[in-house]
Each structure stands twice: as C-alpha cells, then as structure tokens.
CSV table of C-alpha atoms and ligand atoms in Angstrom, one decimal:
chain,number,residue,atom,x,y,z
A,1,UNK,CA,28.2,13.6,16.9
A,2,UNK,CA,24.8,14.3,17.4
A,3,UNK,CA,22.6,13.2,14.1
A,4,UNK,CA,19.4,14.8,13.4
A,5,UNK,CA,16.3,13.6,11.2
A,6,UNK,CA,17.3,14.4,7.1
A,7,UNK,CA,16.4,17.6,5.1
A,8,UNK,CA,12.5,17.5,4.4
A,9,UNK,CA,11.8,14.7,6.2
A,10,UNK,CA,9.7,15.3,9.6
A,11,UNK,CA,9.2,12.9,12.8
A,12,UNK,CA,5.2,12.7,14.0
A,13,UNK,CA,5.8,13.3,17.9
A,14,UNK,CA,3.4,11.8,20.2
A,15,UNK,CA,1.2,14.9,20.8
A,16,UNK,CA,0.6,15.0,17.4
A,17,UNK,CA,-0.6,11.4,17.5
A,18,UNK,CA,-4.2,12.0,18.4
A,19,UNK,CA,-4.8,14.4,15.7
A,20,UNK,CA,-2.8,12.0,13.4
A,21,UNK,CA,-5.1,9.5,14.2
A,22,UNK,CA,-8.2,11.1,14.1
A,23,UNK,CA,-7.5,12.3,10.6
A,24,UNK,CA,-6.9,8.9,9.4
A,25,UNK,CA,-9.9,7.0,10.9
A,26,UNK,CA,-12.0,9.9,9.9
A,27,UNK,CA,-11.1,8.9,5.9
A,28,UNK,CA,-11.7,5.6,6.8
A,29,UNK,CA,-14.9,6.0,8.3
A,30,UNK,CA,-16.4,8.3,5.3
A,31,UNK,CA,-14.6,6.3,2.4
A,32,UNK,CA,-16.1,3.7,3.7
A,33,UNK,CA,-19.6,4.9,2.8
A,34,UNK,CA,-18.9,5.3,-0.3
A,35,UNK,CA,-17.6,1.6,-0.4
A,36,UNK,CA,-13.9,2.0,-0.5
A,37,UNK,CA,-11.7,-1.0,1.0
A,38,UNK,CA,-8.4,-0.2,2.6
A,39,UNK,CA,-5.2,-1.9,0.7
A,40,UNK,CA,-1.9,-1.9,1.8
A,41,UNK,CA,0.9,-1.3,-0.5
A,42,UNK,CA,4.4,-1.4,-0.5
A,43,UNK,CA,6.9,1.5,0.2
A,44,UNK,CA,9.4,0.1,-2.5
A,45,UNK,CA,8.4,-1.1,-6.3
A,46,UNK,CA,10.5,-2.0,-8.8
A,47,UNK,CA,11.2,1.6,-11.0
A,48,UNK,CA,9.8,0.9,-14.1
A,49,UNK,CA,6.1,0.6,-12.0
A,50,UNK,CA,6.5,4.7,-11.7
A,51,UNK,CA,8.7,5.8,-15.0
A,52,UNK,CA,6.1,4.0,-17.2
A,53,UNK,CA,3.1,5.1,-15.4
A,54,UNK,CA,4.0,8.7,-14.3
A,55,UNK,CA,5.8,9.2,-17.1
A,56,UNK,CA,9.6,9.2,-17.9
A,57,UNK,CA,9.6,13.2,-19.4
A,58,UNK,CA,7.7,14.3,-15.7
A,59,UNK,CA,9.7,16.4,-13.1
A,60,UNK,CA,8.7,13.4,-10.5
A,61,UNK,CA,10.2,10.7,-12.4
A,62,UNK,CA,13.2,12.8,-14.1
A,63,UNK,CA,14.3,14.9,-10.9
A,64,UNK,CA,12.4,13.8,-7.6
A,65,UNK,CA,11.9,10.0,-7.6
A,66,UNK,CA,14.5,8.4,-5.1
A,67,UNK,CA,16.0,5.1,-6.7
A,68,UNK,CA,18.7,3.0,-6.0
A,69,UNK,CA,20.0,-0.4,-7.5
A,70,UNK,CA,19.6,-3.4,-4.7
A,71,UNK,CA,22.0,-6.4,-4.1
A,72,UNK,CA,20.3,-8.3,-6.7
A,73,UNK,CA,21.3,-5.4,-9.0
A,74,UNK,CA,17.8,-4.6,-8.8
A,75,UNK,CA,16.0,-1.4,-9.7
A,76,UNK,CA,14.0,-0.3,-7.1
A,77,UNK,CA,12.1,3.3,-6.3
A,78,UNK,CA,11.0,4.5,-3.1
A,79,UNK,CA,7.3,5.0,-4.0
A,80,UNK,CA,6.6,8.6,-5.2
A,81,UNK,CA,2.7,8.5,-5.2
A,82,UNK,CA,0.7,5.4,-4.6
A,83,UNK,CA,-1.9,5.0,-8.2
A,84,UNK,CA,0.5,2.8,-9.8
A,85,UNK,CA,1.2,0.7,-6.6
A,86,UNK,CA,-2.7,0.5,-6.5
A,87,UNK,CA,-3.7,-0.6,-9.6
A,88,UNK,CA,-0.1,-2.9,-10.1
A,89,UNK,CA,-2.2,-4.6,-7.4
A,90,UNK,CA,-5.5,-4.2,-8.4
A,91,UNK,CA,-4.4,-6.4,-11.6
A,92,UNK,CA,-1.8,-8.4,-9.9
A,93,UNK,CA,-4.4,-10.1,-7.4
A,94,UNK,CA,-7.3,-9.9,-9.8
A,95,UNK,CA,-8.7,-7.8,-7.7
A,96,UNK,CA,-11.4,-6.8,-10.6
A,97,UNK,CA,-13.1,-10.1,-10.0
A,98,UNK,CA,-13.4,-10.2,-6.4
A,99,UNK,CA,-15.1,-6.9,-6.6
A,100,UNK,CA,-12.8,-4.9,-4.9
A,101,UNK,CA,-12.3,-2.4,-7.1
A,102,UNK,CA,-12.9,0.7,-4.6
A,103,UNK,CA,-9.7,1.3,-2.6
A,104,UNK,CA,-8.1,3.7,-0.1
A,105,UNK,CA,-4.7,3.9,0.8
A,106,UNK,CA,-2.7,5.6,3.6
A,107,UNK,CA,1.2,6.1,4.1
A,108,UNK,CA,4.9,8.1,3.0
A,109,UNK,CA,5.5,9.3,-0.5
A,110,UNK,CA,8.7,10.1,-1.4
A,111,UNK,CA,10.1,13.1,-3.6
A,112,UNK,CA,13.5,14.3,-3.4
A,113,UNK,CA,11.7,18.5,-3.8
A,114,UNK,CA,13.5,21.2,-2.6
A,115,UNK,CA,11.9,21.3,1.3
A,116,UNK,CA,9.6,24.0,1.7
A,117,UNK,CA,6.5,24.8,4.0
A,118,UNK,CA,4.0,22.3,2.6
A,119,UNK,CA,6.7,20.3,0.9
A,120,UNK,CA,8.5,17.6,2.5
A,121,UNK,CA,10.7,15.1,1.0
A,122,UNK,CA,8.8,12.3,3.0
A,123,UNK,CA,5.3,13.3,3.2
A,124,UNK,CA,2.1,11.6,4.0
A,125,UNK,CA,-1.0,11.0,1.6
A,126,UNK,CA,-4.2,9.5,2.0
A,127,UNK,CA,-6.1,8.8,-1.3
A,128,UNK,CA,-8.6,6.6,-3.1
A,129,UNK,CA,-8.4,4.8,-6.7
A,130,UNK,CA,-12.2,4.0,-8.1
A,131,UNK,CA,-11.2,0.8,-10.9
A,132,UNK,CA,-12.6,-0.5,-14.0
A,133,UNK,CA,-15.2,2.6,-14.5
A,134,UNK,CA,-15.2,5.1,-17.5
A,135,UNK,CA,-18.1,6.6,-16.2
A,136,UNK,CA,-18.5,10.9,-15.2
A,137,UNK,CA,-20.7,10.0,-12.7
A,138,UNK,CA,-17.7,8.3,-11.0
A,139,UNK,CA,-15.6,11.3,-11.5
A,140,UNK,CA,-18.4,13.3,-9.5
A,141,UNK,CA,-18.5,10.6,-6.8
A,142,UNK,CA,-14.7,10.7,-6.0
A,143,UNK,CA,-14.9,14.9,-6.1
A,144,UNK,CA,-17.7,14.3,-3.6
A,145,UNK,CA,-16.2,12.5,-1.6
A,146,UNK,CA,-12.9,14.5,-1.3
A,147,UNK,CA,-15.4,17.4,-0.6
A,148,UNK,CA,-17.3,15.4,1.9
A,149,UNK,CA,-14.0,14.5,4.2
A,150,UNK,CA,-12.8,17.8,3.7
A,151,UNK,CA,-15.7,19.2,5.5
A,152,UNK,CA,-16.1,16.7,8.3
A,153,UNK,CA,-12.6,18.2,9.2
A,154,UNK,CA,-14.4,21.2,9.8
A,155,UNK,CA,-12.3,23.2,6.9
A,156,UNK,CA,-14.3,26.1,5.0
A,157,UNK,CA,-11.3,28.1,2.9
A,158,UNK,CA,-11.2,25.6,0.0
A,159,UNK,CA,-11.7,25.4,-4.3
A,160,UNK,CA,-12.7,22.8,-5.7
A,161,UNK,CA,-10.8,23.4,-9.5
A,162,UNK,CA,-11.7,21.2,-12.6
A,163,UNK,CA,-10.4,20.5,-15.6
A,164,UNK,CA,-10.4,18.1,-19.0
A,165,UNK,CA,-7.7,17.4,-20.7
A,166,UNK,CA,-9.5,14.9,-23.2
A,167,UNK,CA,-8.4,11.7,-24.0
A,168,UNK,CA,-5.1,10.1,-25.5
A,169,UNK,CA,-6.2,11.7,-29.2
A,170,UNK,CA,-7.2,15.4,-27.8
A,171,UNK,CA,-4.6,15.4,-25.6
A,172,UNK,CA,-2.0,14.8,-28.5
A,173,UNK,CA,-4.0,17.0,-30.9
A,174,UNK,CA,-3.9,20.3,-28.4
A,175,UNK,CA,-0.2,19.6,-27.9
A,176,UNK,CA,0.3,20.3,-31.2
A,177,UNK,CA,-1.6,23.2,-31.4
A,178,UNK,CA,-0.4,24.7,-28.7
A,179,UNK,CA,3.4,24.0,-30.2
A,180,UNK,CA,2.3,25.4,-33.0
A,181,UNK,CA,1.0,28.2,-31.4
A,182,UNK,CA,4.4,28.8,-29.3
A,183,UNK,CA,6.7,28.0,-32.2
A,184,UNK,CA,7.6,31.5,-32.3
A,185,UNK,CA,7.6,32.3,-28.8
A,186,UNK,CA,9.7,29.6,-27.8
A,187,UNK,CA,13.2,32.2,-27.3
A,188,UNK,CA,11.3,33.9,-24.8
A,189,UNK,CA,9.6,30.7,-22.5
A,190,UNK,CA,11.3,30.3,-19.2
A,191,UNK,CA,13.8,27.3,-19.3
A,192,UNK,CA,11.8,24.7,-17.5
A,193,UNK,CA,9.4,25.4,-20.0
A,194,UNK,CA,11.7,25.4,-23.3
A,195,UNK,CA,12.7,21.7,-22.4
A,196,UNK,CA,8.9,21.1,-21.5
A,197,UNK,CA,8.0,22.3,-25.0
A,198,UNK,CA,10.0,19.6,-26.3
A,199,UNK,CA,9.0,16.8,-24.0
A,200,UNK,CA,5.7,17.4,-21.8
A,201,UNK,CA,3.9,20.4,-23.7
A,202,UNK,CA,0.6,20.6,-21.8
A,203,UNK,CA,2.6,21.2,-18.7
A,204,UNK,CA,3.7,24.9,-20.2
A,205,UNK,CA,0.1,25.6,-19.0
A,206,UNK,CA,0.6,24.8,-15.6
A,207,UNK,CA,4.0,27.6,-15.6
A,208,UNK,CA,4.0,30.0,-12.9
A,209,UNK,CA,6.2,32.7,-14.5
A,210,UNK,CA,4.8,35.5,-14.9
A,211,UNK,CA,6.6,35.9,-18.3
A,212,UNK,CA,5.1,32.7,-19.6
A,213,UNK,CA,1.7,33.4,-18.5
A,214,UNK,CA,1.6,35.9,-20.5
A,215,UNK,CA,2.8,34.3,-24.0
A,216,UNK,CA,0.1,31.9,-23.4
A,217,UNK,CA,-2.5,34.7,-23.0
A,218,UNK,CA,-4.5,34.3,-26.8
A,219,UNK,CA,-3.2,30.1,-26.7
A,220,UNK,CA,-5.9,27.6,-27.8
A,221,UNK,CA,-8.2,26.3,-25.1
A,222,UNK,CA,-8.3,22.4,-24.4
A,223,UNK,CA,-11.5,22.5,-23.4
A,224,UNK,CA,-13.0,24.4,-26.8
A,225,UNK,CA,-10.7,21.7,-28.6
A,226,UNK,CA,-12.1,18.1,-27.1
A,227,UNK,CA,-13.3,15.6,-29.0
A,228,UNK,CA,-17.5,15.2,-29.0
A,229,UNK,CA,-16.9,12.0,-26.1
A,230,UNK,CA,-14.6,14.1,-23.8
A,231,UNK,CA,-17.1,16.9,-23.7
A,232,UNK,CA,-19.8,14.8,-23.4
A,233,UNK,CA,-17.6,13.5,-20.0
A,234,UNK,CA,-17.0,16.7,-18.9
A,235,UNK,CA,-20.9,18.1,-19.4
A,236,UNK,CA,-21.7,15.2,-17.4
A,237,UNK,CA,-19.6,15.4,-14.5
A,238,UNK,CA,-20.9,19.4,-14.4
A,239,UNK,CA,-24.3,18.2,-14.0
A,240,UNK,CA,-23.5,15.9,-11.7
A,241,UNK,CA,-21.5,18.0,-9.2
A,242,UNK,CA,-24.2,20.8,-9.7
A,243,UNK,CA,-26.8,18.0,-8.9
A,244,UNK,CA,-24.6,16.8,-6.0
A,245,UNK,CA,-24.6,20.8,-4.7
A,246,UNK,CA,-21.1,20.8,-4.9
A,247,UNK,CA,-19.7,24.1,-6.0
A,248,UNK,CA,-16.2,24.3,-8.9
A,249,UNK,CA,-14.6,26.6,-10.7
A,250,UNK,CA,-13.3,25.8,-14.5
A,251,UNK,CA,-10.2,26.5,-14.9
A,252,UNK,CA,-9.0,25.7,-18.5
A,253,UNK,CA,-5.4,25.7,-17.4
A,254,UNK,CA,-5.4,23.3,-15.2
A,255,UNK,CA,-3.1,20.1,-16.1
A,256,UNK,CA,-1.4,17.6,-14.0
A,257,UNK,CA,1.9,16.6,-13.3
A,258,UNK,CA,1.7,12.8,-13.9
A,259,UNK,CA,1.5,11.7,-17.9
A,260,UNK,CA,-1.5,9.4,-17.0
A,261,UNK,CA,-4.1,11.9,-16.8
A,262,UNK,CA,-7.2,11.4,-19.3
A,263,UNK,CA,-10.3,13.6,-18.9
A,264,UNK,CA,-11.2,14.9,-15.6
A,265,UNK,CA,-8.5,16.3,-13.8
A,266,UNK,CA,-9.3,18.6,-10.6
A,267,UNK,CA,-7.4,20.1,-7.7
A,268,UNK,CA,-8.7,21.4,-4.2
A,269,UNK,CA,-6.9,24.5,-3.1
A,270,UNK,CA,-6.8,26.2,0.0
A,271,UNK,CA,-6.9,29.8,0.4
A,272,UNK,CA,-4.9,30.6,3.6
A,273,UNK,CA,-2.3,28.5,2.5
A,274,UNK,CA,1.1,29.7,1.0
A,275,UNK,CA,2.2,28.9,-2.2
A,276,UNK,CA,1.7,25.2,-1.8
A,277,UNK,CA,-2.1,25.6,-1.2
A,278,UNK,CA,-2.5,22.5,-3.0
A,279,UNK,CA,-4.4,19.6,-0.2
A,280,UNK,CA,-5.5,17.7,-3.0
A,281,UNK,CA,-5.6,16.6,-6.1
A,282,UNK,CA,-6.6,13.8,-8.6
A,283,UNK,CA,-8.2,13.3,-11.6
A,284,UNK,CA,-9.1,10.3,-14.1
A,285,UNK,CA,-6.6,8.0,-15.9
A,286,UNK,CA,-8.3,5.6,-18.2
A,287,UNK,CA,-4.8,4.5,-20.4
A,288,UNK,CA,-2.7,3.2,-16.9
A,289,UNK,CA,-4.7,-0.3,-16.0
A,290,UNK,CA,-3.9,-1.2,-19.9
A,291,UNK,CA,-0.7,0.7,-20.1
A,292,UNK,CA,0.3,-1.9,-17.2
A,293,UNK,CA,-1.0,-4.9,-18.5
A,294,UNK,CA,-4.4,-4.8,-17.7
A,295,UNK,CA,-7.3,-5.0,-20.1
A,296,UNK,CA,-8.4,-1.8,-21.2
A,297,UNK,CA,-10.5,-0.3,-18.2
A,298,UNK,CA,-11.5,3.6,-16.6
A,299,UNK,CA,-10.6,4.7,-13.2
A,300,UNK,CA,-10.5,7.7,-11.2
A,301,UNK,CA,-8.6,8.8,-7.5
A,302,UNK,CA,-7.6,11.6,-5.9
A,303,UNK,CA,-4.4,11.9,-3.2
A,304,UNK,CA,-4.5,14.7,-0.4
A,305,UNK,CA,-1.7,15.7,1.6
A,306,UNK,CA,-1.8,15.2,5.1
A,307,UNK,CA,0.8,17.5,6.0
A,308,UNK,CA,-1.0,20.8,4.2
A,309,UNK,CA,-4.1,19.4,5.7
A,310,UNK,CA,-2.9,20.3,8.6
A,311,UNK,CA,-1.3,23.2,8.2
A,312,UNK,CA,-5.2,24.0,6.7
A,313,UNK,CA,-6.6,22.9,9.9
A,314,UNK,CA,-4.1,25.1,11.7
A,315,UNK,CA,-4.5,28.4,9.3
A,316,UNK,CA,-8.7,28.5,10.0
A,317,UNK,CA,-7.7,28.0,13.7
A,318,UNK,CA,-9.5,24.4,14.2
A,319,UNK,CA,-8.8,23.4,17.5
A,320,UNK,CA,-8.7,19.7,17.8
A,321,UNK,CA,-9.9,18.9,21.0
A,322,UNK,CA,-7.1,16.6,23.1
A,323,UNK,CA,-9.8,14.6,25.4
A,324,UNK,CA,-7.9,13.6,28.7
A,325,UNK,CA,-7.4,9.8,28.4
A,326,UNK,CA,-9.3,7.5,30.9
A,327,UNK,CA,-5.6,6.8,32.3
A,328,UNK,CA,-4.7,6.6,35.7
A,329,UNK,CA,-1.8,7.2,37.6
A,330,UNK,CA,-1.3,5.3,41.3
A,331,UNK,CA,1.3,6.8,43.2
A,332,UNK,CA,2.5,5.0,46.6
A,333,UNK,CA,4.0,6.4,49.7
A,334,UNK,CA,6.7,4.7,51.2
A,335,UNK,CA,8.3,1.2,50.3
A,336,UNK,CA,5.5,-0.9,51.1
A,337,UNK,CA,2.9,0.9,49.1
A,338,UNK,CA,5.0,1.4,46.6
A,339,UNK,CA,5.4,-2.2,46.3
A,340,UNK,CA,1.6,-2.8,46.0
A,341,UNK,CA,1.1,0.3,43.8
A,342,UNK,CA,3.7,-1.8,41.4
A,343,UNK,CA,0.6,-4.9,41.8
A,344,UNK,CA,-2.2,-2.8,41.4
A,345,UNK,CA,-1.2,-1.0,38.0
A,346,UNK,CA,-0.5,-4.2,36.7
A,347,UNK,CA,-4.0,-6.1,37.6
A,348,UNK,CA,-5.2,-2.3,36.2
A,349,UNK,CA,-3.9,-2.9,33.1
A,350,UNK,CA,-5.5,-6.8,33.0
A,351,UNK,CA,-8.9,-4.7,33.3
A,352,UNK,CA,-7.8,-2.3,30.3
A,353,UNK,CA,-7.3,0.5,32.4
A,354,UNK,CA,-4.1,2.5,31.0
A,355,UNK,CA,-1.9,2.5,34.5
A,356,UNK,CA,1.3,4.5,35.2
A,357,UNK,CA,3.5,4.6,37.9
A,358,UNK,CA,6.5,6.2,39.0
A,359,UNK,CA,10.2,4.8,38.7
A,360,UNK,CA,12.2,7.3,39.7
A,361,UNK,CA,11.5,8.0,43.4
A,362,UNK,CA,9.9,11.2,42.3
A,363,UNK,CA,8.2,13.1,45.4
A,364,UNK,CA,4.2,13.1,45.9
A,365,UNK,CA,4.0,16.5,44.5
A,366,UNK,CA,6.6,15.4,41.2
A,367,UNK,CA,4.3,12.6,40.8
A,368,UNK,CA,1.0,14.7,40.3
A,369,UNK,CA,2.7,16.9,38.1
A,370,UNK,CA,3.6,14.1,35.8
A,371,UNK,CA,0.3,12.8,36.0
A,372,UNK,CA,-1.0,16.2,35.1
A,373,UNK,CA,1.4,16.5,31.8
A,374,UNK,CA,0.2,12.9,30.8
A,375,UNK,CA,-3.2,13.7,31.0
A,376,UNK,CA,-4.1,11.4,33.3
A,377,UNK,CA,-8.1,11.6,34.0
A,378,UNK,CA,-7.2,10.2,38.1
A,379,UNK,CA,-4.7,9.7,40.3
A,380,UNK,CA,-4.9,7.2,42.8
A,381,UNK,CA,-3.0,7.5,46.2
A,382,UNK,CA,-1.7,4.9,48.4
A,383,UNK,CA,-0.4,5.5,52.1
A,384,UNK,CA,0.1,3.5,55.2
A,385,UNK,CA,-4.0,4.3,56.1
A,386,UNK,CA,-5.1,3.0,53.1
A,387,UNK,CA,-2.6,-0.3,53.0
A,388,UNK,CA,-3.5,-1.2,56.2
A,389,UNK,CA,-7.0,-0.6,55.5
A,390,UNK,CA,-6.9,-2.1,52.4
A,391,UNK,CA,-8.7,1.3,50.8
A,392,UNK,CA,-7.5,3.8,48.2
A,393,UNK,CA,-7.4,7.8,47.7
A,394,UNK,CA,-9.0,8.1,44.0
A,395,UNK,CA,-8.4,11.4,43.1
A,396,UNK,CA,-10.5,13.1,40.2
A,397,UNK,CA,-7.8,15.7,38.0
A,398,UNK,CA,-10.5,17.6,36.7
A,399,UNK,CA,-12.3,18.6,39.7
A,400,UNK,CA,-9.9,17.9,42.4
A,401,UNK,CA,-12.6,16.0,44.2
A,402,UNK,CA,-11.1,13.1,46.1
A,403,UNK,CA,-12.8,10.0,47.7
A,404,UNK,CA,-11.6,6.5,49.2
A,405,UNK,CA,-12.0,3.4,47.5
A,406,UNK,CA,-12.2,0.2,48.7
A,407,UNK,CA,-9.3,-2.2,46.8
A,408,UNK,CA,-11.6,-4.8,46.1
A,409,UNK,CA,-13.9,-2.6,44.1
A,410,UNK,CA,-11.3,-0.5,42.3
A,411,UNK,CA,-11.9,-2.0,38.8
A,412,UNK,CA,-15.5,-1.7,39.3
A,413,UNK,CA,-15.7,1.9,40.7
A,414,UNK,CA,-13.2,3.0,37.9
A,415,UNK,CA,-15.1,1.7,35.0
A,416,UNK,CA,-18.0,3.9,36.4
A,417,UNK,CA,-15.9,6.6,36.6
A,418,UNK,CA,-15.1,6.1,33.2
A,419,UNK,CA,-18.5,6.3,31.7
A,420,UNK,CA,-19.7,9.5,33.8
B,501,ATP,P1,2.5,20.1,-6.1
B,501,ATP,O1,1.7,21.0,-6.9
B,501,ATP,O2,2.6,20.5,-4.7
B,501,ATP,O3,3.9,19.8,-6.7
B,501,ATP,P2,1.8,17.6,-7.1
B,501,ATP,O4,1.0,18.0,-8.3
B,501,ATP,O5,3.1,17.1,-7.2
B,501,ATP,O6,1.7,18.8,-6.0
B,501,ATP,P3,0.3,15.2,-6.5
B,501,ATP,O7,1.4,14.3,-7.0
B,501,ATP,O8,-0.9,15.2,-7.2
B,501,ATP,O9,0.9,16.6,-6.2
B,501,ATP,O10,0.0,14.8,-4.9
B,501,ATP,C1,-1.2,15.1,-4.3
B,501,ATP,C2,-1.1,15.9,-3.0
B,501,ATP,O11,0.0,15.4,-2.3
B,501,ATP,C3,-0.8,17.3,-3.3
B,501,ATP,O12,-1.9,18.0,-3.6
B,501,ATP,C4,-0.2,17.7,-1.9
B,501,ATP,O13,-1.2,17.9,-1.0
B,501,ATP,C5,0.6,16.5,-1.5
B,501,ATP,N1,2.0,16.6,-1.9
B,501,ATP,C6,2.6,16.4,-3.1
B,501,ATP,N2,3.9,16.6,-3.0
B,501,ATP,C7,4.2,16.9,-1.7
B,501,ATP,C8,5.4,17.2,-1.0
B,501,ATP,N3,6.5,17.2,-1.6
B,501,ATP,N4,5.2,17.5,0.3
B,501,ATP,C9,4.0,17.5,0.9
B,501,ATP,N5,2.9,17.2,0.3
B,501,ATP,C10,2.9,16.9,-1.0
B,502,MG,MG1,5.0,18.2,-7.3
C-alpha cells in the first residue's frame, strides 16, 4: 500500500526551494543588522522545558504538544515553539556572558491542531529572542525589526497590533476583576471559555464567539488597570514606535496563548488572509529566564510563520522571480561523444559549473526539453565535427543563439558567459 505524508504535515518540493531559501537568508541578512546570532536548537526537549514555561493550563501544552516517553522512560516533547529551547540554552551555555544574548532561530514546530489553511501540524517558524533586557525600547526594536523583514518581502496588507498585559501582579489583579466581573455570566460563556474561567482567565479575551464577545462588552480594561511601571513600559514603547515611524493599532484585547507573557504583547496580522491571518506574533516575557533557573532578567522575541508568509506573499500576488541557474546541460551524439560528454561534465563540475547529462538514451530533442524544464542557462552539444575537431556547440537557452567553442577554453568562455 501506497503511504502518503501525515495529516497536517506538508513536504517542501524542490521548486519551492528557491523561495524557501530566499525567505530564510533574507531574515538572516536583516536580523543580522540588528545584531542577532543564529542558534541552533534541538527538535526534542525534555517536556517539562514547555509545560513549565508555556504553561500547563494552555491549549498548546494541554491538547496540542506531541509527547511521548523514550526507552529510558524518558519524557520527551516534540518542540511546540522554540523561546523555551532558546533561553534553556541561553542559560545552559552562559550565553549571558559571552554576549550573545541576540538570537535567531529557524526550523519545525510541532502542534497536534486540527489542519486547516494556515495551520499545519508541522509547521515552520523563524523568530528572534532579545535576552537579559527589561527595557521598552527593546520591545520597539524587535517590532521593528519584524516590520522591517516584513517589508523587504515586499508585503503591504499587514497590522501591526499591540497590547500590555502588565506584569506578574497586574496580570493576577485583572484576572480577578475580570472573574469577578463574569461571575454571573459564567452559565452563558462558551465551553472553552467556562473551563478557561477557571484555569487561564485572560484568555476569555482572546474568544472568538460571538456570544462571548459580547458578555465581555462593559469588562474592565487591562490596560486602564496597569500598575504605574507597566504603563510607564507601554507609553514608552508608543513613543518609540511613533519615533521609529512605525504605525499600531491598540487593541486592549489582545492576549497571548503562552502563560509567559509580561508586558508587551503584539501580533502582525494580515488582511487577505483567512481566518488564520496571524504571520506573527511575540511579545515580552520577563518571569521565563528565572522561572527556568536563571537569574531574574527581561527579554523579548517574536515567531512568524513561514507557511502563512507565504500564503501572504501569494494573496498580494508577489511573484518571486525563479532566476535560470548558471547550469549547463552537455548532450552528446552517438557513443563516442557520449563518452566524452560523461568527462567533460565532470571536469565542469571541478570548475563549479552545475553540469547535467543525460542517462537514459533520451533523443537530441528529449534532451533539450529536459534541459529546458531544469532551467538550464546553456546547452552544450557534442557531435562527430566537434570531437574530431576538438570544438563544442554552446547553445544559449534564452536567446537561442548558438556558437562553437573550443574544448580547451570551455571553462574560461563559460565563466564569461556567466557574468554577462
Ligand atoms: P494561532 O493564533 O494561529 O493559534 P498562536 O498564538 O498559537 O497562533 P504562536 O505560538 O505565537 O501562535 O506562533 C507564532 C506564529 O507561528 C503564528 O503567528 C503563526 O504564524 C505560526 N503558527 C502557529 N501555529 C501554527 C500552525 N499550527 N500552523 C502554521 N503556522 C502556525
Ligand atoms: Mg495556536
């Protein structure tokens, strides 16, 4: 029996590669300016990492996180999200006092969701985690940055949404109030949210029902209900993105999924997208680093989804431009040629010069059609004329323009080619 790739889970063919790619390097180039150092962390951590960080009452941990107990009766996760892993490393290599406390991170996050456009049980994110910093002006850095890599994709349709949620104390002290507030409502909350009003409060805020939504129409505000050093954050990051030219809306409802959230939380939205418009999302978490072991320290990250990023790219019609490789394809005619076709691809590919040629006896005309559909940039052609003469056909795709080169010069003449 035939066996396909799991529910949720996609391949990345090779024409998708190139775009892939270009995504990638093109975080690494701007996080880069802004001083971030690529880590790499593992795929599986040991549970606990992720229930006490994210948070055991939160849908990841509770219903998405995949875990399984290894030979060494082991718990182990397959990582959901990637902050933990970040700063169990950041403190685990004392990577405080080497300075690199700026990093980015690439890779597959795991969450058994139900599959969805935009929602993928194995899904890609590429993110940043700023350590050891309680400062706003951080928090504005990190949105401008998102905003910045956004842009260099060429994407226009997004909001930028922020939030406070205050610290450990207002955090605690609005849940209350907002309990309060529900107590006599709770008979009429959806049921996600009637077991949320028990375990993870604030997140009745985030409740798409319409039903709920309403209830929570005349609730307290976090933001009028901050402490005097959580608004002081939150003015400041205001200023700061104003001074910065980047544009936000407030939106007092926003909270996060993950328990770890303090202060600044914010969300980039995209406005062609369905309902997981969602690219990316982050915010500041200044209890984790201590509430793994650390000493007490600030930080701040964001994750975006790579998937919905390009489904982004795709809804605003941005046409990522395949360039035709500088790859060659040398087909020969008869036995003999084809024998020295076989030489000459490989002293080719000595030189650096991606080479193909054919091993299935395909015709001339097969051949250039292959080389067509691999994008080669030239085909070169080899007959009894040009063995005996020890010359070659070089023949340009784009223009069709054909000319003979001598053998001995081929490397030479193609790494001209090349540069034109
Ligand atoms: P959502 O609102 O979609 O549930 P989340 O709050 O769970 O997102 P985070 O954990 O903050 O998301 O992840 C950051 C980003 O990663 C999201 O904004 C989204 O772009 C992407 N992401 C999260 N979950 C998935 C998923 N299951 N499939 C694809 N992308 C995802
Ligand atoms: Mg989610």
């Amino acid at each position: 029996m035939k066996i396909n790739c799991l529910k949720g889970v996609q391949d990345i063919l090779p024409e998708q590669m190139a775009q892939w790619n270009y995504l990638h390097s093109l975080a690494h180039e701007i996080f880069a300016c802004y001083g971030y150092k690529q880590i790499i962390i593992p795929i599986i951590e040991e549970s606990a990492l992720f229930t006490r960080s994210i948070g055991q009452e939160t849908d990841i941990v509770e219903k998405e996180m995949y875990t399984f107990v290894d030979r060494g009766m082991r718990k182990i996760a397959l990582r959901p999200e990637a902050t933990a892993s970040v700063v169990r490393a950041y403190l685990e290599h004392g990577l405080d006092k080497t300075g690199d406390s700026k990093l980015f991170y690439s890779g597959p996050m795991f969450r058994g969701e139900k599959p969805q456009a935009g929602r993928n049980r194995q899904f890609y994110q590429i993110g940043i985690e700023a350590l050891g910093t309680y400062s706003p002006f951080l928090d504005a850095e990190v949105i401008k940055l998102a905003v910045d890599y956004l842009k260099a994709i060429g994407l226009k349709d997004f909001k930028l949404l922020i939030n406070s949620v205050g610290n450990t104390k207002d955090k605690h002290d609005f849940g209350n109030s907002l309990k309060n507030f529900l107590k006599d409502k709770q008979a009429d909350l959806c049921a996600s949210c009637k077991s949320r009003y028990e375990r993870n409060i604030l997140r009745i805020l985030d409740c798409k029902s319409r039903n709920c939504k309403k209830l929570l129409e005349h609730a307290p505000i976090i933001l009028d209900n901050l402490s005097e050093e959580s608004t002081r954050h939150f003015t400041i990051l205001k200023n700061s993105l104003d001074v910065l030219k980047v544009a936000y809306q407030i939106i007092p409802y926003l909270v996060r999924g993950l328990d770890y959230y303090t202060n600044t939380v914010f969300e980039i939205t995209h406005e062609k997208l369905g309902a997981q418009n969602t690219i990316l999302a982050g915010g500041r978490y200044n209890n984790l680093i201590a509430d793994l072991g650390g000493q007490a320290a600030g930080a701040v990250g964001f994750a975006c989804g790579v998937e919905r990023l390009l489904l982004a790219m795709q809804a605003e019609g941005i046409e990522f431009q395949k360039k035709a490789e500088p790859a060659v394809f040398v087909i020969g005619l008869g036995d003999k040629a084809y024998m020295k076709t076989f030489t000459i691809a490989d002293q080719l590919r000595q030189q650096g010069i991606i080479s193909y040629i054919d091993f299935q006896e395909r015709s001339l005309k097969a051949q250039m059609r292959l080389a067509n559909k691999l994008n080669c940039a030239y085909v070169l052609i080899l007959g009894d004329n040009e063995l005996a003469s020890h010359n070659i056909q070089l023949k340009n795709m784009r223009d069709s323009t054909q000319q003979l080169v001598r053998l001995d010069n081929l490397v030479n003449h193609l790494n001209q080619e090349f540069k034109k």
